Coordinates of N, CA, C and O in Angstrom, one line a residue:
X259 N 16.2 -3.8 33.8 CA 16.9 -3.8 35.1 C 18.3 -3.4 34.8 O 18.8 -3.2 33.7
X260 N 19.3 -3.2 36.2 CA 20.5 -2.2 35.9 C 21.5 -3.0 36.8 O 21.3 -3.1 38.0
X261 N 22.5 -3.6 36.2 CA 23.5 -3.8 37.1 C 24.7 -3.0 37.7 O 25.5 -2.6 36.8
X262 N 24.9 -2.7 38.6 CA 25.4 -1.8 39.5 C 26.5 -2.8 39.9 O 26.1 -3.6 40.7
X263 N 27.9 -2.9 39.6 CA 28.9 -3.2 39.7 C 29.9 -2.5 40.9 O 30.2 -1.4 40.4
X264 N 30.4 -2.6 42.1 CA 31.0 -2.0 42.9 C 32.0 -2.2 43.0 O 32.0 -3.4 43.2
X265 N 33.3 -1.7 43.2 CA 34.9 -2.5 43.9 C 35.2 -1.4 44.6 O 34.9 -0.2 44.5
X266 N 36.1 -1.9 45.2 CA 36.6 -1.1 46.2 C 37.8 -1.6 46.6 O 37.7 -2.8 46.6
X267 N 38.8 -1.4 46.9 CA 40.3 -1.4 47.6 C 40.5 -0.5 48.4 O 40.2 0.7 48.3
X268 N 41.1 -1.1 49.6 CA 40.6 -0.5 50.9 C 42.7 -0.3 51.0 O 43.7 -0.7 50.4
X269 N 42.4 0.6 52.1 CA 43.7 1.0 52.3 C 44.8 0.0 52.9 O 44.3 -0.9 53.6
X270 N 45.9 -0.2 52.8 CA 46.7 -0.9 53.6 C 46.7 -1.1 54.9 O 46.5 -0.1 55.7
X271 N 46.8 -2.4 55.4 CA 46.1 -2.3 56.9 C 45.0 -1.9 57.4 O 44.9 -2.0 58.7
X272 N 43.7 -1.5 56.5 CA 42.5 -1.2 57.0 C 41.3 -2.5 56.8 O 40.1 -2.7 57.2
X273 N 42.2 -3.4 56.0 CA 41.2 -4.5 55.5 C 39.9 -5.3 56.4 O 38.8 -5.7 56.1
X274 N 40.9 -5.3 57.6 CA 39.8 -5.9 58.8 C 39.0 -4.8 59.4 O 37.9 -5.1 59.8
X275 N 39.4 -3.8 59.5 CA 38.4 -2.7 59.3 C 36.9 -2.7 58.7 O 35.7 -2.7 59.1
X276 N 37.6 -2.7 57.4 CA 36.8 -2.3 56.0 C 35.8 -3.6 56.1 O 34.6 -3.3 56.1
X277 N 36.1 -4.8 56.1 CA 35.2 -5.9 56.5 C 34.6 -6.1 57.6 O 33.8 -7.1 57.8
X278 N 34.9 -5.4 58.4 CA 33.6 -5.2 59.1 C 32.7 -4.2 58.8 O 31.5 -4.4 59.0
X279 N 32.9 -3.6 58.5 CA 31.9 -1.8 58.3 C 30.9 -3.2 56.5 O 29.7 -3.2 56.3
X280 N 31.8 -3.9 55.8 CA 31.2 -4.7 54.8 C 30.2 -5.8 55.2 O 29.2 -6.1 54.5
X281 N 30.4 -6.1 56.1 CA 29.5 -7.2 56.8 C 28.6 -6.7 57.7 O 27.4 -7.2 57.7
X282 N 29.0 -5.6 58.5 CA 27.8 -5.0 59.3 C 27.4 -4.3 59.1 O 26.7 -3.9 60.1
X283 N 27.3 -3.2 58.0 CA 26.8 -2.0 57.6 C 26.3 -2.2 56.0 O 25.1 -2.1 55.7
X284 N 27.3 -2.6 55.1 CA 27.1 -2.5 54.1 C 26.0 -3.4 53.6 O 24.8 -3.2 53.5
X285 N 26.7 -4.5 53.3 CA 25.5 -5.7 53.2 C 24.5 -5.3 53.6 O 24.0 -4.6 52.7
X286 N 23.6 -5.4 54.8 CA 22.8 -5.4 55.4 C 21.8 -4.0 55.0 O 20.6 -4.0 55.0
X287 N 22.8 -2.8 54.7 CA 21.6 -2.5 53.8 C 21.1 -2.0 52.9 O 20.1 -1.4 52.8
X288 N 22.2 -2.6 52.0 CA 21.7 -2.9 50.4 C 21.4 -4.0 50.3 O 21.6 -4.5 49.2
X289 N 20.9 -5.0 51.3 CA 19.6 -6.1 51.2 C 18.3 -5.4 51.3 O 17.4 -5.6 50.5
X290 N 18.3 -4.1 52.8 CA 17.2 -3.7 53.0 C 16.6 -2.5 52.1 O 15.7 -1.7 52.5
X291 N 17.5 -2.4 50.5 CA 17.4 -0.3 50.2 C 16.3 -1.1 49.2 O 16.6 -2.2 48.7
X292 N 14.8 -0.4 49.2 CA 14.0 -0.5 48.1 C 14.1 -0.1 46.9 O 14.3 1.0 46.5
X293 N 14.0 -1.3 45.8 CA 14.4 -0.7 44.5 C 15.5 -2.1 44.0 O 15.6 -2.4 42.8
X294 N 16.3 -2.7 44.8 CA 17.4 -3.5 44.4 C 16.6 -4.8 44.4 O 16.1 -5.2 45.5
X295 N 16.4 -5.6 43.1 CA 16.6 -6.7 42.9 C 17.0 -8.2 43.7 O 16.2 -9.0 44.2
X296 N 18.6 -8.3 43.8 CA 19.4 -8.9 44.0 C 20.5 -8.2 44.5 O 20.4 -7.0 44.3
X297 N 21.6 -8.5 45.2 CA 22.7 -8.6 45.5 C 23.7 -9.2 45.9 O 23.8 -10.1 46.8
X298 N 24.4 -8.9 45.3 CA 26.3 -10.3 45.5 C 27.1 -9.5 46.1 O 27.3 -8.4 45.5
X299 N 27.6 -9.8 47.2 CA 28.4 -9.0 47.9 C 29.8 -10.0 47.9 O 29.8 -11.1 48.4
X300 N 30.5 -9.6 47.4 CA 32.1 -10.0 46.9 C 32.9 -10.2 47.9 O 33.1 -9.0 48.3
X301 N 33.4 -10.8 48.5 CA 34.6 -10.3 49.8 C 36.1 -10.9 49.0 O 36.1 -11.7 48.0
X302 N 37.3 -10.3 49.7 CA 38.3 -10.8 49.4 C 38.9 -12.4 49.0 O 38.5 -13.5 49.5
X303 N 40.0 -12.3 48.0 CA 40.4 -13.5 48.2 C 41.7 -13.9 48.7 O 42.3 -12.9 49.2
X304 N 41.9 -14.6 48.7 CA 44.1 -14.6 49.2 C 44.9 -13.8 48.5 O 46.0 -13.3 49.0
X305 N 44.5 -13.8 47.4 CA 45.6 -13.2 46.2 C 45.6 -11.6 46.0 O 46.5 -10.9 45.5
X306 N 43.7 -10.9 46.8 CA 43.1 -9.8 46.1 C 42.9 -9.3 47.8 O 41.7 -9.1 48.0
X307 N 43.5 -9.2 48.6 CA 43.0 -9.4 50.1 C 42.1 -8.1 50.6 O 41.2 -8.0 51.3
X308 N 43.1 -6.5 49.5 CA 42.0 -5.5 49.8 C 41.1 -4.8 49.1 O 40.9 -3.6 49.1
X309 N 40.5 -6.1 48.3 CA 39.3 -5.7 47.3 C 38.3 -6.5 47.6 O 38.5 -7.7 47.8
X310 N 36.7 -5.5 47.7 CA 35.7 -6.0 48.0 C 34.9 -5.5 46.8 O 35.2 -4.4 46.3
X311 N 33.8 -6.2 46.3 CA 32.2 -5.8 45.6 C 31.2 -6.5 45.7 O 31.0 -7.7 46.1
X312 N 30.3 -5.4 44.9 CA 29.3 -5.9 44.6 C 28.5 -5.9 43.7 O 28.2 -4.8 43.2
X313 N 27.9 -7.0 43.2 CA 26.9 -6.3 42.1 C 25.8 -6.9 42.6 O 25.7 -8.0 43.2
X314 N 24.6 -5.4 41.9 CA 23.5 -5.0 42.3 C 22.7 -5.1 41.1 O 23.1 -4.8 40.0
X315 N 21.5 -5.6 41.7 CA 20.4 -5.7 40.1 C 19.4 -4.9 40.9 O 19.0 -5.1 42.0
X316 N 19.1 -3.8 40.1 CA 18.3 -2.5 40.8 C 17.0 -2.9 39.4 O 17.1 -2.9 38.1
X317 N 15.7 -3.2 40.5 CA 14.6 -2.8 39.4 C 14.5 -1.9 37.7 O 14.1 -2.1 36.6
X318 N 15.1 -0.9 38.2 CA 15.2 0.9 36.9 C 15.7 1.9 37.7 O 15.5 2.3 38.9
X319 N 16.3 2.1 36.8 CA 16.9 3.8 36.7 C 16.4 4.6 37.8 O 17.2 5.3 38.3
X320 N 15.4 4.5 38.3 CA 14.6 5.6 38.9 C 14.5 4.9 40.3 O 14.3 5.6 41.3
X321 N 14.6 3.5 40.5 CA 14.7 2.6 41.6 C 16.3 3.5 42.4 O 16.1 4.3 43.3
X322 N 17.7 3.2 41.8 CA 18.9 3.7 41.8 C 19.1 4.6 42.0 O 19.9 4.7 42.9
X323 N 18.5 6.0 41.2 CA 18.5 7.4 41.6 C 17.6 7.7 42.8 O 18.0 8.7 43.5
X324 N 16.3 7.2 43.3 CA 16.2 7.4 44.4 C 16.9 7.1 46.0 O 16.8 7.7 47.0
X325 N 17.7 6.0 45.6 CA 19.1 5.7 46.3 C 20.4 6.4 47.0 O 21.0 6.5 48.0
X326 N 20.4 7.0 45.3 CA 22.0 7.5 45.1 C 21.9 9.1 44.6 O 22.9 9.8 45.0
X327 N 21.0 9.8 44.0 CA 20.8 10.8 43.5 C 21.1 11.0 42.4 O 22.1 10.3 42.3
X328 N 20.9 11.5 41.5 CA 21.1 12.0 40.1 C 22.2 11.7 39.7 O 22.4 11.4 38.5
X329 N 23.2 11.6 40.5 CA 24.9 11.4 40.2 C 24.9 10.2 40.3 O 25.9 9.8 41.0
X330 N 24.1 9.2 39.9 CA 24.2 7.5 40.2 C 25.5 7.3 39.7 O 26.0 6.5 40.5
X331 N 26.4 7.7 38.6 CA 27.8 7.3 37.9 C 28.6 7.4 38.8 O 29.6 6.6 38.7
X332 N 28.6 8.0 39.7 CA 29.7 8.4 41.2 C 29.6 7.5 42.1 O 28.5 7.1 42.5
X333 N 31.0 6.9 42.5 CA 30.8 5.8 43.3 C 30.5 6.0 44.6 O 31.2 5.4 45.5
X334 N 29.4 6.9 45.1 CA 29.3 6.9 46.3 C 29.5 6.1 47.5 O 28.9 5.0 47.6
X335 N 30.2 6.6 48.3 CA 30.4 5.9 49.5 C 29.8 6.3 51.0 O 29.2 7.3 51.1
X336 N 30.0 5.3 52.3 CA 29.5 5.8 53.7 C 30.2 7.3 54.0 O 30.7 7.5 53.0
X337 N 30.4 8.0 54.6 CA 31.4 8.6 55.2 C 31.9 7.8 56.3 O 32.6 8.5 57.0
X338 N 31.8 6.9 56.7 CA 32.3 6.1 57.7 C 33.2 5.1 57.2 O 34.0 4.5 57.9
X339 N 33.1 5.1 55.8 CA 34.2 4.0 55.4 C 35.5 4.8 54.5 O 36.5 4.4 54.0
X340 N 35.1 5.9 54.7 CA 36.2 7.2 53.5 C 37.4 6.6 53.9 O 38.0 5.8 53.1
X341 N 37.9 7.0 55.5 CA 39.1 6.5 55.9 C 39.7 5.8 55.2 O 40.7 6.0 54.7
X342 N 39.0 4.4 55.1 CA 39.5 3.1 55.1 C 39.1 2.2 53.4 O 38.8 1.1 53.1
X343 N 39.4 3.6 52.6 CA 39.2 3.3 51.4 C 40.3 3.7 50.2 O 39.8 4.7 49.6
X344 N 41.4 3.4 49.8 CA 42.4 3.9 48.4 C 41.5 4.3 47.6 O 41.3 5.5 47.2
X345 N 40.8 3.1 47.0 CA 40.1 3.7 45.8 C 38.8 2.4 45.6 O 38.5 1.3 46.0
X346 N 38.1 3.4 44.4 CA 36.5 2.6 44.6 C 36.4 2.9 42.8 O 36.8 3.9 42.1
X347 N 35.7 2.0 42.4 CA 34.8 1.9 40.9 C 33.3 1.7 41.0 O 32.9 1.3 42.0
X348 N 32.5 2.0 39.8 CA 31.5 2.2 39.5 C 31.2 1.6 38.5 O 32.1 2.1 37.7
X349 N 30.6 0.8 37.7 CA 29.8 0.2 36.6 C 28.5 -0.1 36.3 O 28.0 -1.0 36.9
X350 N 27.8 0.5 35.4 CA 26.6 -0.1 35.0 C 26.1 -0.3 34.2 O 26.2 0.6 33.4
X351 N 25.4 -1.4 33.8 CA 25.0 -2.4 32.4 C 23.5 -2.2 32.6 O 22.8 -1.6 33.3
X352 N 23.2 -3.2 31.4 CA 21.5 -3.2 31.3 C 21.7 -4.9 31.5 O 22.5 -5.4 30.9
X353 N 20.8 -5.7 32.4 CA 20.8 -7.0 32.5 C 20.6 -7.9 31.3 O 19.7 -7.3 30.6
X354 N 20.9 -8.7 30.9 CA 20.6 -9.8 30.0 C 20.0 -10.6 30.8 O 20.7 -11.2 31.7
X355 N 18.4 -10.9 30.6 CA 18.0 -12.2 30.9 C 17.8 -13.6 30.0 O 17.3 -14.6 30.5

């Protein structure tokens, strides 16, 4: 299995934006994308207010790239959330069970 690591920092002043498009778009569905395991959806803390992630336990490789496309290393994003995004990361591991 593959853990799929997300972050994101959202622009200044977009934060209540960005948590919504996170709570009603996002979440919801990378609960429903076939192929993902598990998922932890990260929200802000007081200290970190415009960083969100997640990490994702994707069945394999081939679960992921049917998702994301060959370029799984790129942190793809909605075009709906571009606006209201500075910057975003990508990481991926092999699970330890």
């Amino acid at each position: 299995m593959i853990m799929r690591i997300f972050q994101v920092m959202t622009k200044k002043g977009k934060e209540e934006e960005f948590a919504d498009f996170f709570h009603n778009t996002a979440i919801p569905l990378m609960k429903s994308t076939d192929g993902i395991v598990q998922v932890l959806p990260g929200a802000p803390r007081a200290d970190s207010p415009r960083e969100f992630s997640f990490v994702m336990v994707w069945k394999d490789l081939a679960s992921l790239k049917a998702f994301v496309g060959d370029d799984y290393r790129s942190p793809h994003i909605d075009p709906s959330e571009a606006d209201l995004v500075e910057y975003r990361t990508i990481k991926h591991y092999d699970l330890v069970e």
